[in-house]
Amino acid sequence: MRIVGIIQARMGSTRLPGKVLRDLGGRTVLGWVVRAVRESGAVDELVVATTTEAADDAVAAECAALGVACHRGPVDDVLTRFAQALEGRAGEAVMRFTADCPLLDPAVIREAALVYRALGGTLDYLSTGLSGTLPRGLDVEIAGLAALRRADREATAYHRTHVTSYVYAGPGDFRLLGLAYPPGAGDLRVTLDTDADWRLIAHVVAALGDRCVPFRELVGWLRDRPEVCRLNAHVEQKELQDA
């Protein structure tokens, strides 16, 4: 089963513009995500889906520097952007990533793909996010191509921005599977959406280095440093309909 990996990335952000190209330990945030996906060996093809806005010329240039394919599409209709990026690419499923999650664990990415492939196409959607046991910013999700195409035909409003939300929170007839990683660490936040998030992630990289850190090592490091966790503990994740 071929899985196409798509990283959505754009310079525009209401809370932290330009975050995907910030320098983090000597490489861009987007570069961290690309490296993690490549180290996982989980996808058969990888593409960055950005927008046609002039500001995202910089994202396209970074993709060229990283040697990763780039597709440019609509700004807010991210679901259409994904559908366009898939045109001409062979695959039965899509692994979705966002370019504001630089601390992804390649092992988690790989395990999700192994489980999805092992089930032989019987699922419409698999995600670590359904269980809420990983820190926000480490979750991985895979959608079957048929499910994503149905979402592209039927989804409206905020579901078109979130790409997969119609599948896991929509009509309720899709086949879903959640992967859990105990002990729970869903209270931790390592996604990049605000300056507070940046301060925490910068602390992590300064201490643990320019490498993909196994999630259990990362969680243990954060649990031992509550003062670091407090840096972004106040940040509230946007609701689906607000993001």
mmCIF file of C-alpha atoms in Angstrom:
data_model
loop_
_atom_site.group_PDB
_atom_site.id
_atom_site.type_symbol
_atom_site.label_atom_id
_atom_site.label_comp_id
_atom_site.label_asym_id
_atom_site.label_seq_id
_atom_site.Cartn_x
_atom_site.Cartn_y
_atom_site.Cartn_z
ATOM 1 C CA MET A 1 0.000 0.000 0.000
ATOM 2 C CA ARG A 2 1.458 3.313 -1.099
ATOM 3 C CA ILE A 3 1.178 6.220 1.340
ATOM 4 C CA VAL A 4 1.756 9.773 0.180
ATOM 5 C CA GLY A 5 2.967 12.173 2.851
ATOM 6 C CA ILE A 6 1.754 15.767 2.614
ATOM 7 C CA ILE A 7 3.084 18.566 4.809
ATOM 8 C CA GLN A 8 0.917 21.666 4.830
ATOM 9 C CA ALA A 9 2.976 24.835 5.236
ATOM 10 C CA ARG A 10 2.436 28.537 4.765
ATOM 11 C CA MET A 11 3.985 31.761 5.992
ATOM 12 C CA GLY A 12 0.666 33.224 7.048
ATOM 13 C CA SER A 13 -0.328 32.587 10.666
ATOM 14 C CA THR A 14 -2.652 34.663 12.811
ATOM 15 C CA ARG A 15 -0.621 34.114 15.977
ATOM 16 C CA LEU A 16 2.946 33.580 14.721
ATOM 17 C CA PRO A 17 3.542 34.661 11.107
ATOM 18 C CA GLY A 18 6.509 33.068 9.333
ATOM 19 C CA LYS A 19 6.868 30.315 11.920
ATOM 20 C CA VAL A 20 7.495 27.502 9.415
ATOM 21 C CA LEU A 21 10.751 29.083 8.223
ATOM 22 C CA ARG A 22 12.118 30.165 11.593
ATOM 23 C CA ASP A 23 15.639 28.961 12.283
ATOM 24 C CA LEU A 24 15.596 26.246 14.927
ATOM 25 C CA GLY A 25 19.003 24.910 15.846
ATOM 26 C CA GLY A 26 20.438 25.592 12.408
ATOM 27 C CA ARG A 27 17.591 24.404 10.197
ATOM 28 C CA THR A 28 14.107 25.698 9.462
ATOM 29 C CA VAL A 29 11.084 24.420 11.346
ATOM 30 C CA LEU A 30 9.865 22.983 8.036
ATOM 31 C CA GLY A 31 13.255 21.316 7.646
ATOM 32 C CA TRP A 32 12.758 19.562 11.001
ATOM 33 C CA VAL A 33 9.417 18.142 9.837
ATOM 34 C CA VAL A 34 10.832 16.976 6.495
ATOM 35 C CA ARG A 35 13.742 15.283 8.270
ATOM 36 C CA ALA A 36 11.458 13.446 10.714
ATOM 37 C CA VAL A 37 9.258 12.115 7.922
ATOM 38 C CA ARG A 38 12.264 11.021 5.893
ATOM 39 C CA GLU A 39 13.884 9.296 8.872
ATOM 40 C CA SER A 40 10.665 7.364 9.489
ATOM 41 C CA GLY A 41 10.792 5.719 6.076
ATOM 42 C CA ALA A 42 6.991 5.555 6.297
ATOM 43 C CA VAL A 43 5.888 7.316 3.119
ATOM 44 C CA ASP A 44 6.451 6.404 -0.517
ATOM 45 C CA GLU A 45 6.374 10.026 -1.638
ATOM 46 C CA LEU A 46 6.556 13.351 0.176
ATOM 47 C CA VAL A 47 5.229 16.723 -0.929
ATOM 48 C CA VAL A 48 4.822 20.101 0.756
ATOM 49 C CA ALA A 49 1.468 21.765 0.065
ATOM 50 C CA THR A 50 1.740 25.539 0.328
ATOM 51 C CA THR A 51 -0.245 28.425 -1.141
ATOM 52 C CA THR A 52 -0.109 30.599 -4.229
ATOM 53 C CA GLU A 53 0.449 33.749 -2.154
ATOM 54 C CA ALA A 54 3.636 35.685 -2.854
ATOM 55 C CA ALA A 55 4.753 35.283 0.761
ATOM 56 C CA ASP A 56 4.935 31.531 0.188
ATOM 57 C CA ASP A 57 7.525 31.916 -2.545
ATOM 58 C CA ALA A 58 9.905 31.536 0.388
ATOM 59 C CA VAL A 59 8.330 28.182 1.311
ATOM 60 C CA ALA A 60 8.719 26.980 -2.274
ATOM 61 C CA ALA A 61 12.361 28.075 -2.226
ATOM 62 C CA GLU A 62 12.972 26.179 1.015
ATOM 63 C CA CYS A 63 11.384 23.069 -0.512
ATOM 64 C CA ALA A 64 13.830 23.311 -3.404
ATOM 65 C CA ALA A 65 16.714 23.631 -0.937
ATOM 66 C CA LEU A 66 15.464 20.591 0.983
ATOM 67 C CA GLY A 67 14.920 18.584 -2.183
ATOM 68 C CA VAL A 68 11.247 17.968 -1.489
ATOM 69 C CA ALA A 69 8.381 18.344 -3.957
ATOM 70 C CA CYS A 70 6.138 21.397 -3.588
ATOM 71 C CA HIS A 71 2.559 22.016 -4.650
ATOM 72 C CA ARG A 72 0.918 25.434 -4.469
ATOM 73 C CA GLY A 73 -2.819 25.810 -4.072
ATOM 74 C CA PRO A 74 -5.612 27.711 -2.276
ATOM 75 C CA VAL A 75 -4.925 29.573 0.957
ATOM 76 C CA ASP A 76 -7.899 28.668 3.142
ATOM 77 C CA ASP A 77 -9.353 25.665 1.315
ATOM 78 C CA VAL A 78 -6.602 23.324 2.456
ATOM 79 C CA LEU A 79 -8.652 20.255 1.563
ATOM 80 C CA THR A 80 -8.668 21.323 -2.075
ATOM 81 C CA ARG A 81 -4.940 22.031 -1.796
ATOM 82 C CA PHE A 82 -4.394 18.445 -0.656
ATOM 83 C CA ALA A 83 -6.611 17.031 -3.403
ATOM 84 C CA GLN A 84 -4.652 18.982 -5.996
ATOM 85 C CA ALA A 85 -1.326 17.868 -4.531
ATOM 86 C CA LEU A 86 -2.424 14.250 -4.903
ATOM 87 C CA GLU A 87 -3.201 14.558 -8.592
ATOM 88 C CA GLY A 88 -0.798 12.434 -10.603
ATOM 89 C CA ARG A 89 0.619 10.771 -7.492
ATOM 90 C CA ALA A 90 -0.023 7.080 -6.972
ATOM 91 C CA GLY A 91 -1.221 6.137 -3.518
ATOM 92 C CA GLU A 92 -4.017 4.561 -1.508
ATOM 93 C CA ALA A 93 -3.639 6.721 1.611
ATOM 94 C CA VAL A 94 -2.397 10.121 2.755
ATOM 95 C CA MET A 95 -0.314 10.830 5.835
ATOM 96 C CA ARG A 96 -0.925 14.441 6.843
ATOM 97 C CA PHE A 97 1.624 16.607 8.620
ATOM 98 C CA THR A 98 1.681 20.272 9.550
ATOM 99 C CA ALA A 99 4.861 22.325 9.322
ATOM 100 C CA ASP A 100 4.515 23.669 12.864
ATOM 101 C CA CYS A 101 5.396 20.363 14.560
ATOM 102 C CA PRO A 102 9.206 20.206 14.479
ATOM 103 C CA LEU A 103 9.596 17.604 17.247
ATOM 104 C CA LEU A 104 7.840 14.714 15.507
ATOM 105 C CA ASP A 105 9.156 11.259 16.402
ATOM 106 C CA PRO A 106 10.027 9.170 13.306
ATOM 107 C CA ALA A 107 9.263 5.980 15.254
ATOM 108 C CA VAL A 108 5.667 7.084 15.887
ATOM 109 C CA ILE A 109 5.265 8.012 12.222
ATOM 110 C CA ARG A 110 6.637 4.618 11.206
ATOM 111 C CA GLU A 111 4.421 2.687 13.646
ATOM 112 C CA ALA A 112 1.279 4.452 12.426
ATOM 113 C CA ALA A 113 2.097 3.543 8.836
ATOM 114 C CA LEU A 114 2.882 -0.072 9.769
ATOM 115 C CA VAL A 115 -0.469 -0.476 11.546
ATOM 116 C CA TYR A 116 -2.395 1.148 8.693
ATOM 117 C CA ARG A 117 -0.713 -1.041 6.093
ATOM 118 C CA ALA A 118 -1.159 -4.178 8.212
ATOM 119 C CA LEU A 119 -4.917 -3.644 8.264
ATOM 120 C CA GLY A 120 -4.972 -3.787 4.477
ATOM 121 C CA GLY A 121 -7.148 -0.819 3.667
ATOM 122 C CA THR A 122 -9.980 -1.689 6.069
ATOM 123 C CA LEU A 123 -9.709 1.746 7.748
ATOM 124 C CA ASP A 124 -10.744 5.185 6.597
ATOM 125 C CA TYR A 125 -8.662 6.977 9.206
ATOM 126 C CA LEU A 126 -5.960 6.244 11.751
ATOM 127 C CA SER A 127 -4.550 8.735 14.228
ATOM 128 C CA THR A 128 -2.666 9.017 17.479
ATOM 129 C CA GLY A 129 -4.732 12.137 18.174
ATOM 130 C CA LEU A 130 -7.971 10.249 18.818
ATOM 131 C CA SER A 131 -6.602 8.879 22.083
ATOM 132 C CA GLY A 132 -5.001 12.161 23.191
ATOM 133 C CA THR A 133 -2.037 10.433 24.843
ATOM 134 C CA LEU A 134 0.826 12.145 23.022
ATOM 135 C CA PRO A 135 1.875 15.769 23.569
ATOM 136 C CA ARG A 136 0.193 18.130 21.144
ATOM 137 C CA GLY A 137 2.616 18.472 18.258
ATOM 138 C CA LEU A 138 3.609 14.806 18.044
ATOM 139 C CA ASP A 139 0.397 13.358 16.614
ATOM 140 C CA VAL A 140 0.286 11.456 13.338
ATOM 141 C CA GLU A 141 -2.729 10.808 11.117
ATOM 142 C CA ILE A 142 -3.460 8.783 7.987
ATOM 143 C CA ALA A 143 -6.576 9.014 5.827
ATOM 144 C CA GLY A 144 -7.574 6.593 3.101
ATOM 145 C CA LEU A 145 -7.679 8.177 -0.330
ATOM 146 C CA ALA A 146 -11.349 7.285 -0.821
ATOM 147 C CA ALA A 147 -12.268 8.918 2.501
ATOM 148 C CA LEU A 148 -10.311 12.054 1.656
ATOM 149 C CA ARG A 149 -11.948 12.285 -1.757
ATOM 150 C CA ARG A 150 -15.370 11.933 -0.157
ATOM 151 C CA ALA A 151 -14.462 14.691 2.289
ATOM 152 C CA ASP A 152 -13.426 16.891 -0.623
ATOM 153 C CA ARG A 153 -16.844 16.337 -2.222
ATOM 154 C CA GLU A 154 -18.956 16.816 0.910
ATOM 155 C CA ALA A 155 -17.101 18.938 3.481
ATOM 156 C CA THR A 156 -17.948 22.581 4.076
ATOM 157 C CA ALA A 157 -16.887 25.450 6.345
ATOM 158 C CA TYR A 158 -14.040 24.748 8.790
ATOM 159 C CA HIS A 159 -13.735 21.125 7.676
ATOM 160 C CA ARG A 160 -12.121 22.408 4.486
ATOM 161 C CA THR A 161 -9.427 24.136 6.517
ATOM 162 C CA HIS A 162 -8.644 21.115 8.705
ATOM 163 C CA VAL A 163 -8.506 18.572 5.843
ATOM 164 C CA THR A 164 -9.259 15.435 7.894
ATOM 165 C CA SER A 165 -11.779 16.716 10.455
ATOM 166 C CA TYR A 166 -14.745 15.769 8.272
ATOM 167 C CA VAL A 167 -13.530 12.163 8.389
ATOM 168 C CA TYR A 168 -13.057 11.866 12.162
ATOM 169 C CA ALA A 169 -15.721 14.343 13.349
ATOM 170 C CA GLY A 170 -18.206 14.495 10.488
ATOM 171 C CA PRO A 171 -21.081 12.175 9.532
ATOM 172 C CA GLY A 172 -19.941 9.346 11.802
ATOM 173 C CA ASP A 173 -19.850 6.466 9.331
ATOM 174 C CA PHE A 174 -16.122 6.368 8.641
ATOM 175 C CA ARG A 175 -14.001 3.542 10.066
ATOM 176 C CA LEU A 176 -11.582 5.043 12.596
ATOM 177 C CA LEU A 177 -8.728 3.710 14.698
ATOM 178 C CA GLY A 178 -6.839 5.505 17.463
ATOM 179 C CA LEU A 179 -3.353 4.574 18.639
ATOM 180 C CA ALA A 180 -2.551 5.174 22.309
ATOM 181 C CA TYR A 181 0.866 5.718 23.883
ATOM 182 C CA PRO A 182 0.630 5.445 27.678
ATOM 183 C CA PRO A 183 1.308 6.962 30.079
ATOM 184 C CA GLY A 184 -0.738 9.892 28.885
ATOM 185 C CA ALA A 185 1.066 13.125 28.056
ATOM 186 C CA GLY A 186 -1.721 14.990 26.320
ATOM 187 C CA ASP A 187 -1.331 17.869 28.749
ATOM 188 C CA LEU A 188 2.047 18.758 27.199
ATOM 189 C CA ARG A 189 2.348 21.059 24.222
ATOM 190 C CA VAL A 190 5.205 21.012 21.693
ATOM 191 C CA THR A 191 3.461 22.443 18.660
ATOM 192 C CA LEU A 192 4.480 25.892 17.406
ATOM 193 C CA ASP A 193 1.658 28.410 17.360
ATOM 194 C CA THR A 194 2.706 31.246 19.674
ATOM 195 C CA ASP A 195 5.813 32.965 21.033
ATOM 196 C CA ALA A 196 5.372 30.955 24.222
ATOM 197 C CA ASP A 197 5.473 27.737 22.205
ATOM 198 C CA TRP A 198 8.638 28.963 20.500
ATOM 199 C CA ARG A 199 10.348 29.577 23.827
ATOM 200 C CA LEU A 200 9.574 26.045 24.994
ATOM 201 C CA ILE A 201 10.670 24.388 21.757
ATOM 202 C CA ALA A 202 13.858 26.467 21.695
ATOM 203 C CA HIS A 203 14.629 25.229 25.222
ATOM 204 C CA VAL A 204 14.159 21.632 24.090
ATOM 205 C CA VAL A 205 16.441 21.998 21.083
ATOM 206 C CA ALA A 206 19.104 23.860 23.051
ATOM 207 C CA ALA A 207 19.204 21.015 25.572
ATOM 208 C CA LEU A 208 18.644 17.933 23.406
ATOM 209 C CA GLY A 209 20.281 19.038 20.187
ATOM 210 C CA ASP A 210 19.584 19.029 16.466
ATOM 211 C CA ARG A 211 18.073 15.557 16.236
ATOM 212 C CA CYS A 212 14.768 13.741 16.221
ATOM 213 C CA VAL A 213 14.136 12.981 19.889
ATOM 214 C CA PRO A 214 12.174 9.816 20.802
ATOM 215 C CA PHE A 215 8.890 10.916 22.335
ATOM 216 C CA ARG A 216 9.416 9.108 25.637
ATOM 217 C CA GLU A 217 12.766 10.845 26.078
ATOM 218 C CA LEU A 218 11.121 14.173 25.277
ATOM 219 C CA VAL A 219 8.228 13.581 27.679
ATOM 220 C CA GLY A 220 10.619 12.509 30.448
ATOM 221 C CA TRP A 221 12.776 15.587 29.909
ATOM 222 C CA LEU A 222 9.744 17.868 30.113
ATOM 223 C CA ARG A 223 8.286 16.118 33.179
ATOM 224 C CA ASP A 224 11.583 16.702 34.966
ATOM 225 C CA ARG A 225 11.401 20.426 34.135
ATOM 226 C CA PRO A 226 8.009 21.833 35.127
ATOM 227 C CA GLU A 227 9.402 25.353 34.772
ATOM 228 C CA VAL A 228 9.858 24.690 31.036
ATOM 229 C CA CYS A 229 6.371 23.193 30.713
ATOM 230 C CA ARG A 230 4.924 26.311 32.296
ATOM 231 C CA LEU A 231 6.281 28.448 29.436
ATOM 232 C CA ASN A 232 3.290 27.568 27.247
ATOM 233 C CA ALA A 233 0.908 25.867 29.672
ATOM 234 C CA HIS A 234 -1.454 28.843 29.365
ATOM 235 C CA VAL A 235 -1.786 28.584 25.574
ATOM 236 C CA GLU A 236 -5.218 27.404 24.529
ATOM 237 C CA GLN A 237 -5.601 25.351 21.381
ATOM 238 C CA LYS A 238 -8.135 26.823 18.984
ATOM 239 C CA GLU A 239 -11.384 24.969 18.510
ATOM 240 C CA LEU A 240 -11.912 23.413 15.089
ATOM 241 C CA GLN A 241 -14.466 26.029 14.103
ATOM 242 C CA ASP A 242 -12.182 28.885 15.170
ATOM 243 C CA ALA A 243 -8.899 27.887 13.565
#
